[in-house]
């Protein structure tokens, strides 16, 4: 073959091949002709839900993480255990009695399928747009969401059981993210999502009472609702001072040793990620820019495109 003796042609051929195969074909304009109102429909639903209950925003952001980190961004997380073949991720250690936003996703899906029958818009894309809109509504940054994901026909409860743990040390957290193709810095920037939302007492109690890197004032306030025994499901804000503002307040709190969970404070505990925390605590623009890029990268994890998967009619069950 001539091209083997012709390096530029070979390189060009490989480039085209690589660009076609690797770039999962997601595109921000995926629904431009098939459902041009999709983004507006999601945005207005997310906005009014957050106006009613600010906690909705945090739930949607976390839903995106838990969808993408388990197998991939394929809405596997939304499947109920309504078939023997579905071991619902909703029942996993990390998600049970914890993950939310499902009703709102259903509501958005119904509205989208009414506006654009088919169905046209996938449940996995709804999660991705809703997470971005939540960040915007809570005062964070905006990024263009690549679209065109399709929905899985399976769930993976085992993998959901292995989502990063709040009891892990820094090295484990870094490994959890590098295993998925993220740098330690991207792990730190994605963790900035903990500037909003809540966690249960049972998940931060040990850090609160036994942690070595814990600021006393914030800890004492938190202890009043999270005693050394009892109140396991009592919630505390991940960010002590501005729990519903998406921003670099998370990093400023870590520097003050006010991280709620062990995994939070590990990011600033004398280890290799301290400098990233310092940078983001001082530079909101750097945080926002890097966060948007990392969310796009998170949204590219193992997506189903082309004729793989399906566009679900009901986000809770396969077609
Ligand atoms: C670095 C590793 C991470 C660990 C160990 C972790 C762990 C946790 C835990 C244990 C909770 C509380 C759950 C409960 O009380 O039931 C939580 C909440 C939350 N997480 Fe993470 N998380 C991590 C990374 C992320 C990432 C990458 C995102 C999104 C980009 C995220 C978004 C959230 C949000 C928004 C909440 C609040 C949810 C709500 O208020 O309902 N987390 N996380
Ligand atoms: C995170 O690391 C722990 C400890 O090695 C492991 O048990 C868990 O499966 C990992 N989770 C992910 C998502 O990589
Ligand atoms: C503190 O650590 C000790 C020893 O590991 C443990 O027995 C105890 O339950 C911990 N206290 C809290 C409140 O978690
Ligand atoms: C849990 O929180 C509720 C509401 O803030 C509070 O009334 C209750 O005393 C708390 N439980 C414990 C054991 O502190």
XYZ file of N, CA and C and ligand atoms in Angstrom, residues 69 162-164 172 175-176 179-180, ligand 2:
41
model
N -19.948 8.240 36.313
C -18.840 7.490 36.920
C -19.125 5.991 37.006
N -19.138 1.026 44.287
C -17.731 1.427 44.376
C -17.471 2.883 44.028
N -18.505 3.695 44.047
C -18.267 5.131 43.846
C -17.321 5.626 44.938
N -16.561 6.679 44.656
C -15.591 7.159 45.654
C -16.230 7.340 47.034
N -6.192 7.180 47.530
C -7.279 6.362 46.976
C -8.185 7.216 46.087
N -6.503 7.823 42.879
C -6.521 6.600 42.056
C -7.909 6.382 41.442
N -8.947 6.603 42.238
C -10.310 6.452 41.726
C -10.519 7.317 40.475
N -8.053 6.300 37.450
C -8.587 5.094 36.801
C -9.633 5.436 35.738
N -10.278 6.579 35.894
C -11.298 7.004 34.924
C -10.738 8.040 33.948
C -11.893 3.562 44.565
O -10.849 2.944 45.227
C -11.254 1.948 46.149
C -10.031 1.453 46.888
O -9.079 0.990 45.990
C -11.931 0.830 45.375
O -12.424 -0.125 46.278
C -13.072 1.415 44.573
O -13.605 0.407 43.755
C -12.587 2.549 43.704
N -13.699 3.154 43.024
C -13.586 3.662 41.808
C -14.787 4.327 41.233
O -12.565 3.601 41.156
